[in-house]
PDB file of C-alpha atoms and ligand atoms in Angstrom:
ATOM      1  CA  MET A   1    -157.154 -81.603 -11.695  1.00 27.00           C
ATOM      2  CA  GLN A   2    -158.126 -85.402 -10.748  1.00 34.00           C
ATOM      3  CA  LYS A   3    -157.691 -86.219 -14.334  1.00 33.00           C
ATOM      4  CA  TYR A   4    -154.417 -85.063 -14.337  1.00 36.00           C
ATOM      5  CA  VAL A   5    -153.486 -86.738 -11.044  1.00 34.00           C
ATOM      6  CA  GLU A   6    -155.115 -89.627 -12.577  1.00 40.00           C
ATOM      7  CA  GLN A   7    -152.993 -89.715 -15.737  1.00 42.00           C
ATOM      8  CA  CYS A   8    -149.414 -88.957 -13.748  1.00 46.00           C
ATOM      9  CA  ARG A   9    -150.023 -92.272 -11.457  1.00 45.00           C
ATOM     10  CA  LYS A  10    -150.778 -94.206 -14.241  1.00 51.00           C
ATOM     11  CA  CYS A  11    -148.123 -93.327 -16.758  1.00 53.00           C
ATOM     12  CA  GLU A  12    -145.322 -93.425 -13.530  1.00 55.00           C
ATOM     13  CA  MET A  13    -145.698 -96.662 -12.848  1.00 65.00           C
ATOM     14  CA  ILE A  14    -145.254 -96.075  -9.220  1.00 74.00           C
ATOM     15  CA  HIS A  15    -142.699 -99.420  -7.715  1.00 80.00           C
ATOM     16  CA  ILE A  16    -141.048-100.190  -4.555  1.00 91.00           C
ATOM     17  CA  VAL A  17    -138.447-102.185  -6.688  1.00 96.00           C
ATOM     18  CA  PRO A  18    -135.506 -99.967  -8.020  1.00 96.00           C
ATOM     19  CA  MET A  19    -135.521-100.089 -11.784  1.00 96.00           C
ATOM     20  CA  GLN A  20    -132.145-101.979 -11.957  1.00 97.00           C
ATOM     21  CA  PHE A  21    -134.029-104.956 -11.014  1.00 97.00           C
ATOM     22  CA  VAL A  22    -136.995-104.471 -13.256  1.00 97.00           C
ATOM     23  CA  TRP A  23    -137.007-107.217 -16.240  1.00 97.00           C
ATOM     24  CA  PRO A  24    -138.268-106.571 -19.375  1.00 96.00           C
ATOM     25  CA  LYS A  25    -142.023-107.406 -19.877  1.00 95.00           C
ATOM     26  CA  GLU A  26    -140.816-110.536 -22.407  1.00 93.00           C
ATOM     27  CA  ASP A  27    -138.816-111.768 -20.069  1.00 95.00           C
ATOM     28  CA  LEU A  28    -141.383-111.529 -17.334  1.00 96.00           C
ATOM     29  CA  VAL A  29    -143.320-114.542 -18.789  1.00 91.00           C
ATOM     30  CA  ARG A  30    -144.612-117.105 -15.909  1.00 86.00           C
ATOM     31  CA  ALA A  31    -144.711-120.602 -16.727  1.00 94.00           C
ATOM     32  CA  ASP A  32    -147.866-122.442 -16.314  1.00 84.00           C
ATOM     33  CA  LYS A  33    -146.934-126.120 -17.331  1.00 96.00           C
ATOM     34  CA  GLU A  34    -144.554-128.413 -15.914  1.00 98.00           C
ATOM     35  CA  LEU A  35    -141.587-129.895 -18.106  1.00 98.00           C
ATOM     36  CA  ASP A  36    -141.945-133.328 -19.087  1.00 97.00           C
ATOM     37  CA  MET A  37    -138.200-134.888 -17.279  1.00 98.00           C
ATOM     38  CA  PRO A  38    -137.685-138.177 -16.100  1.00 98.00           C
ATOM     39  CA  LEU A  39    -136.865-139.149 -12.690  1.00 98.00           C
ATOM     40  CA  VAL A  40    -134.196-141.491 -12.740  1.00 98.00           C
ATOM     41  CA  ASP A  41    -133.487-143.475  -9.687  1.00 98.00           C
ATOM     42  CA  LEU A  42    -129.408-144.390  -9.681  1.00 98.00           C
ATOM     43  CA  GLU A  43    -130.084-147.614  -7.313  1.00 98.00           C
ATOM     44  CA  GLY A  44    -129.164-150.281  -9.844  1.00 98.00           C
ATOM     45  CA  PHE A  45    -126.565-148.333 -11.765  1.00 98.00           C
ATOM     46  CA  ILE A  46    -124.658-147.773  -8.501  1.00 98.00           C
ATOM     47  CA  ARG A  47    -125.031-151.451  -7.572  1.00 98.00           C
ATOM     48  CA  GLY A  48    -123.696-152.455 -10.593  1.00 98.00           C
ATOM     49  CA  ASP A  49    -127.126-154.191 -12.485  1.00 98.00           C
ATOM     50  CA  GLU A  50    -126.170-153.925 -16.125  1.00 98.00           C
ATOM     51  CA  GLU A  51    -130.421-153.562 -17.127  1.00 98.00           C
ATOM     52  CA  ALA A  52    -130.974-150.914 -14.779  1.00 98.00           C
ATOM     53  CA  THR A  53    -127.771-149.220 -15.946  1.00 98.00           C
ATOM     54  CA  GLN A  54    -129.492-149.352 -19.923  1.00 98.00           C
ATOM     55  CA  GLN A  55    -132.487-148.307 -18.195  1.00 98.00           C
ATOM     56  CA  ALA A  56    -131.282-145.570 -16.928  1.00 98.00           C
ATOM     57  CA  SER A  57    -128.985-144.115 -19.672  1.00 98.00           C
ATOM     58  CA  LYS A  58    -132.155-144.429 -22.200  1.00 98.00           C
ATOM     59  CA  LEU A  59    -134.233-141.823 -19.932  1.00 98.00           C
ATOM     60  CA  ILE A  60    -130.981-139.451 -19.962  1.00 98.00           C
ATOM     61  CA  ARG A  61    -130.894-140.066 -23.707  1.00 98.00           C
ATOM     62  CA  THR A  62    -134.410-139.415 -24.432  1.00 98.00           C
ATOM     63  CA  ALA A  63    -133.787-136.208 -21.768  1.00 98.00           C
ATOM     64  CA  CYS A  64    -130.696-134.851 -23.310  1.00 98.00           C
ATOM     65  CA  LEU A  65    -131.842-135.198 -26.873  1.00 98.00           C
ATOM     66  CA  ASN A  66    -135.091-133.114 -25.944  1.00 98.00           C
ATOM     67  CA  HIS A  67    -134.331-130.444 -23.634  1.00 98.00           C
ATOM     68  CA  GLY A  68    -130.947-131.645 -21.618  1.00 98.00           C
ATOM     69  CA  PHE A  69    -133.089-131.718 -18.124  1.00 98.00           C
ATOM     70  CA  PHE A  70    -133.402-134.908 -15.986  1.00 98.00           C
ATOM     71  CA  GLN A  71    -133.558-135.532 -12.612  1.00 98.00           C
ATOM     72  CA  VAL A  72    -132.211-138.343 -10.423  1.00 98.00           C
ATOM     73  CA  ILE A  73    -133.056-139.990  -6.715  1.00 98.00           C
ATOM     74  CA  ASN A  74    -130.869-142.956  -5.248  1.00 98.00           C
ATOM     75  CA  HIS A  75    -128.211-141.162  -6.492  1.00 98.00           C
ATOM     76  CA  GLY A  76    -126.344-142.122  -3.147  1.00 98.00           C
ATOM     77  CA  ILE A  77    -125.660-138.632  -1.358  1.00 98.00           C
ATOM     78  CA  ASP A  78    -126.450-138.713   2.215  1.00 98.00           C
ATOM     79  CA  LEU A  79    -129.792-136.666   2.510  1.00 97.00           C
ATOM     80  CA  ARG A  80    -128.730-135.076   5.887  1.00 98.00           C
ATOM     81  CA  LEU A  81    -125.319-133.847   4.233  1.00 98.00           C
ATOM     82  CA  ILE A  82    -127.792-131.841   1.947  1.00 98.00           C
ATOM     83  CA  THR A  83    -130.295-131.040   5.109  1.00 98.00           C
ATOM     84  CA  THR A  84    -126.774-129.810   7.398  1.00 98.00           C
ATOM     85  CA  ALA A  85    -125.875-127.836   3.698  1.00 98.00           C
ATOM     86  CA  TYR A  86    -128.734-125.640   3.888  1.00 98.00           C
ATOM     87  CA  ASP A  87    -128.553-125.016   7.612  1.00 98.00           C
ATOM     88  CA  HIS A  88    -125.359-123.549   7.102  1.00 98.00           C
ATOM     89  CA  MET A  89    -126.218-121.895   4.090  1.00 98.00           C
ATOM     90  CA  ASP A  90    -128.831-120.093   5.687  1.00 97.00           C
ATOM     91  CA  ALA A  91    -126.866-119.027   8.553  1.00 97.00           C
ATOM     92  CA  LEU A  92    -124.415-117.455   6.251  1.00 97.00           C
ATOM     93  CA  PHE A  93    -126.908-115.633   3.974  1.00 98.00           C
ATOM     94  CA  LYS A  94    -128.186-114.585   7.498  1.00 98.00           C
ATOM     95  CA  LEU A  95    -125.318-112.831   8.364  1.00 97.00           C
ATOM     96  CA  PRO A  96    -124.476-109.076   8.768  1.00 97.00           C
ATOM     97  CA  ILE A  97    -124.420-107.276   5.096  1.00 96.00           C
ATOM     98  CA  ASP A  98    -120.656-105.746   6.347  1.00 95.00           C
ATOM     99  CA  LYS A  99    -119.507-109.527   7.405  1.00 95.00           C
ATOM    100  CA  LYS A 100    -120.871-111.218   3.703  1.00 96.00           C
ATOM    101  CA  LEU A 101    -119.089-107.935   2.051  1.00 95.00           C
ATOM    102  CA  ARG A 102    -115.873-108.688   3.164  1.00 92.00           C
ATOM    103  CA  ALA A 103    -116.186-111.978   1.731  1.00 95.00           C
ATOM    104  CA  SER A 104    -117.552-110.266  -1.748  1.00 97.00           C
ATOM    105  CA  ARG A 105    -116.546-111.765  -5.101  1.00 95.00           C
ATOM    106  CA  THR A 106    -112.748-111.482  -5.921  1.00 91.00           C
ATOM    107  CA  PRO A 107    -112.608-109.034  -9.113  1.00 92.00           C
ATOM    108  CA  GLY A 108    -112.284-110.967 -11.851  1.00 93.00           C
ATOM    109  CA  THR A 109    -112.879-114.322 -10.729  1.00 94.00           C
ATOM    110  CA  MET A 110    -116.390-115.983  -9.637  1.00 93.00           C
ATOM    111  CA  TRP A 111    -115.202-116.476  -6.176  1.00 97.00           C
ATOM    112  CA  GLY A 112    -116.844-114.472  -3.082  1.00 97.00           C
ATOM    113  CA  TYR A 113    -120.094-113.321  -2.073  1.00 98.00           C
ATOM    114  CA  SER A 114    -122.008-111.165  -4.716  1.00 98.00           C
ATOM    115  CA  ASN A 115    -125.303-108.853  -3.792  1.00 97.00           C
ATOM    116  CA  ALA A 116    -127.284-109.409  -7.428  1.00 97.00           C
ATOM    117  CA  HIS A 117    -124.144-108.959  -9.226  1.00 97.00           C
ATOM    118  CA  ALA A 118    -124.475-105.420  -8.685  1.00 96.00           C
ATOM    119  CA  ASP A 119    -120.894-104.912  -8.817  1.00 94.00           C
ATOM    120  CA  ARG A 120    -120.968-106.250 -12.336  1.00 95.00           C
ATOM    121  CA  PHE A 121    -124.038-104.840 -14.089  1.00 96.00           C
ATOM    122  CA  SER A 122    -126.507-102.028 -13.673  1.00 97.00           C
ATOM    123  CA  SER A 123    -129.717-103.332 -14.812  1.00 98.00           C
ATOM    124  CA  LYS A 124    -131.667-106.308 -15.187  1.00 98.00           C
ATOM    125  CA  LEU A 125    -130.051-107.730 -11.730  1.00 98.00           C
ATOM    126  CA  PRO A 126    -131.057-110.701 -10.836  1.00 98.00           C
ATOM    127  CA  TRP A 127    -133.082-111.201  -7.156  1.00 98.00           C
ATOM    128  CA  LYS A 128    -130.504-113.144  -5.392  1.00 98.00           C
ATOM    129  CA  GLU A 129    -127.498-113.393  -3.159  1.00 98.00           C
ATOM    130  CA  THR A 130    -124.906-115.993  -4.267  1.00 98.00           C
ATOM    131  CA  PHE A 131    -121.781-117.349  -2.879  1.00 98.00           C
ATOM    132  CA  SER A 132    -119.581-119.234  -5.028  1.00 98.00           C
ATOM    133  CA  PHE A 133    -116.102-120.878  -4.515  1.00 97.00           C
ATOM    134  CA  PRO A 134    -114.154-123.451  -6.472  1.00 96.00           C
ATOM    135  CA  PHE A 135    -113.895-127.142  -5.743  1.00 97.00           C
ATOM    136  CA  LEU A 136    -111.058-129.331  -7.006  1.00 93.00           C
ATOM    137  CA  ASP A 137    -110.163-133.081  -5.812  1.00 86.00           C
ATOM    138  CA  ASN A 138    -106.812-131.951  -4.211  1.00 78.00           C
ATOM    139  CA  SER A 139    -105.294-134.300  -1.641  1.00 75.00           C
ATOM    140  CA  LEU A 140    -102.728-132.473   0.046  1.00 83.00           C
ATOM    141  CA  GLU A 141    -105.194-129.772   0.764  1.00 92.00           C
ATOM    142  CA  HIS A 142    -108.614-128.779   1.792  1.00 95.00           C
ATOM    143  CA  VAL A 143    -109.727-126.768  -0.999  1.00 95.00           C
ATOM    144  CA  VAL A 144    -112.828-125.402   0.221  1.00 97.00           C
ATOM    145  CA  THR A 145    -112.279-125.925   3.688  1.00 97.00           C
ATOM    146  CA  ASN A 146    -109.821-123.288   3.432  1.00 96.00           C
ATOM    147  CA  TYR A 147    -111.570-121.026   0.774  1.00 96.00           C
ATOM    148  CA  PHE A 148    -114.376-120.166   3.963  1.00 97.00           C
ATOM    149  CA  LYS A 149    -111.306-119.880   6.802  1.00 96.00           C
ATOM    150  CA  SER A 150    -109.429-117.776   4.318  1.00 94.00           C
ATOM    151  CA  THR A 151    -112.518-115.243   3.102  1.00 95.00           C
ATOM    152  CA  LEU A 152    -115.135-115.741   5.672  1.00 95.00           C
ATOM    153  CA  GLY A 153    -112.511-116.382   9.172  1.00 95.00           C
ATOM    154  CA  GLN A 154    -111.841-119.246  11.306  1.00 96.00           C
ATOM    155  CA  ASN A 155    -115.437-119.241  12.637  1.00 95.00           C
ATOM    156  CA  PHE A 156    -116.318-120.085   9.411  1.00 96.00           C
ATOM    157  CA  GLU A 157    -113.912-123.828   9.340  1.00 97.00           C
ATOM    158  CA  ALA A 158    -116.843-126.093  10.514  1.00 98.00           C
ATOM    159  CA  THR A 159    -119.138-124.829   7.436  1.00 98.00           C
ATOM    160  CA  GLY A 160    -116.026-124.619   4.926  1.00 98.00           C
ATOM    161  CA  GLY A 161    -116.048-128.877   6.051  1.00 98.00           C
ATOM    162  CA  VAL A 162    -119.577-129.186   5.157  1.00 98.00           C
ATOM    163  CA  TYR A 163    -119.003-127.741   1.979  1.00 98.00           C
ATOM    164  CA  GLN A 164    -115.945-129.476   1.705  1.00 97.00           C
ATOM    165  CA  LYS A 165    -117.909-132.977   2.000  1.00 97.00           C
ATOM    166  CA  TYR A 166    -120.794-131.511  -0.032  1.00 98.00           C
ATOM    167  CA  CYS A 167    -118.543-130.730  -3.110  1.00 98.00           C
ATOM    168  CA  GLU A 168    -116.919-134.019  -2.851  1.00 97.00           C
ATOM    169  CA  ALA A 169    -119.994-135.981  -2.637  1.00 98.00           C
ATOM    170  CA  MET A 170    -121.341-133.378  -5.966  1.00 98.00           C
ATOM    171  CA  LYS A 171    -117.775-134.531  -7.988  1.00 97.00           C
ATOM    172  CA  ASP A 172    -118.482-138.567  -7.025  1.00 97.00           C
ATOM    173  CA  LEU A 173    -122.395-137.993  -8.452  1.00 98.00           C
ATOM    174  CA  CYS A 174    -121.107-136.000 -11.096  1.00 98.00           C
ATOM    175  CA  LEU A 175    -118.583-138.455 -12.618  1.00 98.00           C
ATOM    176  CA  LYS A 176    -121.242-141.439 -12.197  1.00 98.00           C
ATOM    177  CA  ILE A 177    -123.502-139.184 -14.260  1.00 98.00           C
ATOM    178  CA  MET A 178    -120.868-138.791 -16.718  1.00 98.00           C
ATOM    179  CA  GLU A 179    -120.649-142.299 -16.913  1.00 98.00           C
ATOM    180  CA  LEU A 180    -124.496-143.070 -17.510  1.00 98.00           C
ATOM    181  CA  LEU A 181    -123.943-139.860 -20.367  1.00 98.00           C
ATOM    182  CA  ALA A 182    -121.070-142.018 -21.819  1.00 98.00           C
ATOM    183  CA  ILE A 183    -123.148-144.830 -22.181  1.00 98.00           C
ATOM    184  CA  SER A 184    -125.868-142.811 -23.470  1.00 98.00           C
ATOM    185  CA  LEU A 185    -123.941-141.976 -26.392  1.00 98.00           C
ATOM    186  CA  GLY A 186    -122.837-145.398 -27.402  1.00 98.00           C
ATOM    187  CA  VAL A 187    -119.095-144.367 -26.413  1.00 98.00           C
ATOM    188  CA  ASP A 188    -116.771-146.030 -24.095  1.00 98.00           C
ATOM    189  CA  ARG A 189    -118.355-145.728 -20.460  1.00 98.00           C
ATOM    190  CA  LEU A 190    -115.189-144.233 -18.820  1.00 98.00           C
ATOM    191  CA  TYR A 191    -114.398-141.330 -22.032  1.00 98.00           C
ATOM    192  CA  TYR A 192    -116.561-138.295 -20.211  1.00 98.00           C
ATOM    193  CA  ARG A 193    -115.642-139.654 -16.322  1.00 98.00           C
ATOM    194  CA  ASN A 194    -111.830-140.207 -17.287  1.00 97.00           C
ATOM    195  CA  PHE A 195    -111.807-136.386 -19.138  1.00 97.00           C
ATOM    196  CA  PHE A 196    -113.193-134.741 -15.946  1.00 96.00           C
ATOM    197  CA  GLU A 197    -111.801-137.029 -13.356  1.00 94.00           C
ATOM    198  CA  GLY A 198    -109.466-133.911 -12.390  1.00 91.00           C
ATOM    199  CA  GLY A 199    -111.496-131.562 -13.044  1.00 92.00           C
ATOM    200  CA  CYS A 200    -112.234-128.440 -11.005  1.00 94.00           C
ATOM    201  CA  SER A 201    -115.903-127.222 -10.585  1.00 96.00           C
ATOM    202  CA  ILE A 202    -118.068-124.000  -9.494  1.00 97.00           C
ATOM    203  CA  MET A 203    -119.927-124.232  -6.257  1.00 98.00           C
ATOM    204  CA  ARG A 204    -122.443-121.470  -5.661  1.00 98.00           C
ATOM    205  CA  CYS A 205    -125.255-121.319  -3.131  1.00 98.00           C
ATOM    206  CA  ASN A 206    -127.585-118.869  -4.163  1.00 98.00           C
ATOM    207  CA  TYR A 207    -130.723-117.233  -1.588  1.00 98.00           C
ATOM    208  CA  TYR A 208    -133.304-115.738  -3.608  1.00 97.00           C
ATOM    209  CA  PRO A 209    -135.064-113.693  -1.220  1.00 97.00           C
ATOM    210  CA  CYS A 210    -138.885-112.417  -0.676  1.00 96.00           C
ATOM    211  CA  CYS A 211    -139.731-109.418  -2.960  1.00 96.00           C
ATOM    212  CA  GLU A 212    -143.125-107.181  -2.334  1.00 95.00           C
ATOM    213  CA  GLU A 213    -143.513-107.241  -6.601  1.00 95.00           C
ATOM    214  CA  PRO A 214    -142.504-110.503  -7.813  1.00 95.00           C
ATOM    215  CA  SER A 215    -143.976-110.158 -11.069  1.00 95.00           C
ATOM    216  CA  LEU A 216    -140.801-107.451 -11.770  1.00 96.00           C
ATOM    217  CA  VAL A 217    -137.684-109.426 -10.881  1.00 97.00           C
ATOM    218  CA  LEU A 218    -136.257-112.002 -11.400  1.00 97.00           C
ATOM    219  CA  GLY A 219    -134.213-114.389  -9.223  1.00 98.00           C
ATOM    220  CA  THR A 220    -131.854-115.530 -12.095  1.00 98.00           C
ATOM    221  CA  GLY A 221    -132.287-114.031 -15.860  1.00 97.00           C
ATOM    222  CA  PRO A 222    -132.655-116.731 -18.742  1.00 97.00           C
ATOM    223  CA  HIS A 223    -129.517-118.037 -19.336  1.00 97.00           C
ATOM    224  CA  CYS A 224    -127.832-121.370 -20.852  1.00 97.00           C
ATOM    225  CA  ASP A 225    -125.592-122.764 -18.477  1.00 98.00           C
ATOM    226  CA  SER A 226    -121.876-122.122 -20.242  1.00 97.00           C
ATOM    227  CA  THR A 227    -120.465-125.190 -18.301  1.00 97.00           C
ATOM    228  CA  SER A 228    -120.496-128.964 -18.780  1.00 98.00           C
ATOM    229  CA  LEU A 229    -122.871-130.579 -16.562  1.00 98.00           C
ATOM    230  CA  THR A 230    -125.114-128.485 -13.629  1.00 98.00           C
ATOM    231  CA  LEU A 231    -126.333-130.582 -10.591  1.00 98.00           C
ATOM    232  CA  LEU A 232    -129.076-128.356  -8.533  1.00 98.00           C
ATOM    233  CA  HIS A 233    -130.425-129.498  -5.354  1.00 98.00           C
ATOM    234  CA  GLN A 234    -133.731-126.758  -5.096  1.00 97.00           C
ATOM    235  CA  ASP A 235    -135.218-126.111  -1.144  1.00 96.00           C
ATOM    236  CA  GLN A 236    -139.172-126.290  -1.391  1.00 95.00           C
ATOM    237  CA  VAL A 237    -140.137-122.994  -2.011  1.00 94.00           C
ATOM    238  CA  GLY A 238    -139.069-123.522  -6.114  1.00 91.00           C
ATOM    239  CA  GLY A 239    -139.089-120.839  -8.821  1.00 94.00           C
ATOM    240  CA  LEU A 240    -137.201-122.790 -11.447  1.00 96.00           C
ATOM    241  CA  GLU A 241    -138.306-122.650 -14.959  1.00 97.00           C
ATOM    242  CA  VAL A 242    -137.041-123.919 -18.199  1.00 97.00           C
ATOM    243  CA  PHE A 243    -137.277-123.179 -21.731  1.00 96.00           C
ATOM    244  CA  ALA A 244    -138.235-126.036 -23.954  1.00 97.00           C
ATOM    245  CA  ASP A 245    -140.483-126.663 -26.764  1.00 96.00           C
ATOM    246  CA  ASN A 246    -141.176-122.754 -26.978  1.00 95.00           C
ATOM    247  CA  LYS A 247    -142.155-122.496 -23.358  1.00 96.00           C
ATOM    248  CA  TRP A 248    -141.133-121.842 -20.287  1.00 96.00           C
ATOM    249  CA  GLN A 249    -142.184-124.606 -18.042  1.00 97.00           C
ATOM    250  CA  THR A 250    -141.326-125.400 -14.493  1.00 97.00           C
ATOM    251  CA  VAL A 251    -139.139-127.818 -12.347  1.00 97.00           C
ATOM    252  CA  PRO A 252    -141.270-128.287  -9.054  1.00 96.00           C
ATOM    253  CA  PRO A 253    -138.918-128.809  -6.163  1.00 96.00           C
ATOM    254  CA  HIS A 254    -138.123-132.618  -5.523  1.00 97.00           C
ATOM    255  CA  SER A 255    -136.744-132.793  -1.630  1.00 96.00           C
ATOM    256  CA  GLU A 256    -134.895-136.204  -2.441  1.00 98.00           C
ATOM    257  CA  ALA A 257    -133.649-135.747  -6.133  1.00 98.00           C
ATOM    258  CA  PHE A 258    -131.059-133.452  -7.931  1.00 98.00           C
ATOM    259  CA  VAL A 259    -131.982-131.289 -10.675  1.00 98.00           C
ATOM    260  CA  ILE A 260    -129.301-131.864 -13.573  1.00 98.00           C
ATOM    261  CA  ASN A 261    -128.801-130.341 -17.005  1.00 98.00           C
ATOM    262  CA  ILE A 262    -126.423-130.172 -19.379  1.00 98.00           C
ATOM    263  CA  GLY A 263    -124.622-127.501 -20.337  1.00 98.00           C
ATOM    264  CA  ASP A 264    -122.731-125.741 -23.869  1.00 98.00           C
ATOM    265  CA  THR A 265    -119.483-127.668 -23.029  1.00 98.00           C
ATOM    266  CA  PHE A 266    -120.990-130.984 -22.580  1.00 98.00           C
ATOM    267  CA  THR A 267    -123.029-130.262 -25.940  1.00 98.00           C
ATOM    268  CA  ALA A 268    -119.796-129.792 -27.658  1.00 98.00           C
ATOM    269  CA  LEU A 269    -118.265-132.395 -26.150  1.00 98.00           C
ATOM    270  CA  SER A 270    -121.166-134.900 -27.493  1.00 98.00           C
ATOM    271  CA  ASN A 271    -120.152-133.397 -31.143  1.00 98.00           C
ATOM    272  CA  GLY A 272    -123.627-131.885 -31.161  1.00 98.00           C
ATOM    273  CA  LYS A 273    -125.993-134.515 -30.249  1.00 98.00           C
ATOM    274  CA  TYR A 274    -127.091-133.295 -27.181  1.00 98.00           C
TER     275      TYR A 274
HETATM  276  C1  LIG B 301    -120.383-120.202 -15.459  1.00 95.77           C
HETATM  277  C2  LIG B 301    -121.601-120.002 -14.812  1.00 95.77           C
HETATM  278  C3  LIG B 301    -121.533-118.297 -14.883  1.00 95.77           C
HETATM  279  C4  LIG B 301    -123.278-118.551 -14.090  1.00 95.77           C
HETATM  280  C5  LIG B 301    -123.063-119.069 -13.274  1.00 95.77           C
HETATM  281  C6  LIG B 301    -122.470-120.579 -13.783  1.00 95.77           C
HETATM  282  C7  LIG B 301    -123.710-121.038 -15.355  1.00 95.77           C
HETATM  283  C8  LIG B 301    -124.825-120.013 -15.123  1.00 95.77           C
HETATM  284  C9  LIG B 301    -123.993-118.576 -15.031  1.00 95.77           C
HETATM  285  C10 LIG B 301    -125.040-117.408 -15.217  1.00 95.77           C
HETATM  286  C11 LIG B 301    -126.202-117.703 -13.951  1.00 95.77           C
HETATM  287  C12 LIG B 301    -125.687-117.122 -16.470  1.00 95.77           C
HETATM  288  C13 LIG B 301    -126.579-115.751 -16.309  1.00 95.77           C
HETATM  289  C14 LIG B 301    -125.875-114.527 -15.584  1.00 95.77           C
HETATM  290  C15 LIG B 301    -125.062-115.076 -14.541  1.00 95.77           C
HETATM  291  C16 LIG B 301    -124.108-113.956 -13.995  1.00 95.77           C
HETATM  292  C17 LIG B 301    -125.927-115.262 -13.286  1.00 95.77           C
HETATM  293  O1  LIG B 301    -127.509-114.764 -13.039  1.00 95.77           O
HETATM  294  O2  LIG B 301    -125.529-115.785 -11.646  1.00 95.77           O
HETATM  295  C18 LIG B 301    -123.974-116.193 -14.453  1.00 95.77           C
HETATM  296  C19 LIG B 301    -123.489-116.998 -13.657  1.00 95.77           C
HETATM  297  C20 LIG B 301    -122.489-116.088 -13.481  1.00 95.77           C
HETATM  298  O3  LIG B 301    -121.791-115.040 -14.439  1.00 95.77           O
HETATM  299  O4  LIG B 301    -121.895-115.954 -12.233  1.00 95.77           O
HETATM  300  O1  AKG B 302    -125.706-119.796 -10.665  1.00 95.77           O
HETATM  301  C1  AKG B 302    -127.191-119.094 -10.698  1.00 95.77           C
HETATM  302  O2  AKG B 302    -126.831-118.408  -9.875  1.00 95.77           O
HETATM  303  C2  AKG B 302    -128.338-119.615 -11.386  1.00 95.77           C
HETATM  304  C3  AKG B 302    -128.829-120.934 -10.665  1.00 95.77           C
HETATM  305  C4  AKG B 302    -129.263-121.342 -12.102  1.00 95.77           C
HETATM  306  O3  AKG B 302    -129.271-120.977 -13.104  1.00 95.77           O
HETATM  307  C5  AKG B 302    -130.428-122.311 -11.126  1.00 95.77           C
HETATM  308  O4  AKG B 302    -130.433-122.309 -10.085  1.00 95.77           O
HETATM  309  O5  AKG B 302    -130.656-123.484 -12.160  1.00 95.77           O
END
């Protein structure tokens, strides 16, 4: 009897996490090495110092010829804006689930609240909640502020205003990086900046809740960004991993830095060089 029960316990693999969130073993590989990626200081470039600009573009070129990831500091974004954005995001994800579900993602779009993308997938669900919204520079209206008011209600106008400012700051930083990418590729330094000037962006807030069985789940599954450029600020918990040199490597958080990575669209825009 004892043995039988023992065998049952072994073969049933009893765990707490629902099966939809359990990832295949081949995806659950822990990174043990830190990614070799440059920390690019943008202060000189922003001040118009040509030597510092060339130095920054060289670091970016090396990173983009290798794995496409680099970090930027002294980027000109007010660190208090980042802190305020986190405070508002914390309040948003702490809302009761019924209130969050009222802002659920509109089918066929990327915009709104999503709980593990459970409305889109039925297995290998990411262990995260997300809130995504569009941004485009529009002098006629504050697109982000209005989005928060229309999806979460008038009480979220202040939060919308914070993310309106945050998205404007991200767009400004993105265009600066597009200039450095152009210089690094030896093309007209305004080429990509002009191309993306009027473009729209996806802003996504990610909340990765604690998990009782972290070795079975992933906050976000392995992927390449299909977009052109991703600007990511990590909180101090960490967990971001990048697949480079045929192994997963960690990107430790740096509170004053943004992690930048080029996506598939930019690879095409560089004619496959990056
Ligand atoms: C354009 C996008 C779609 C996703 C967010 C951005 C860039 C990465 C994509 C994603 C993260 C890749 C993994 C699956 C995904 C569904 C996710 O886990 O969030 C993807 C995002 C999405 O489709 O919402
Ligand atoms: O958009 C997402 O949810 C994925 C986030 C991601 O890939 C990242 O944080 O690097």
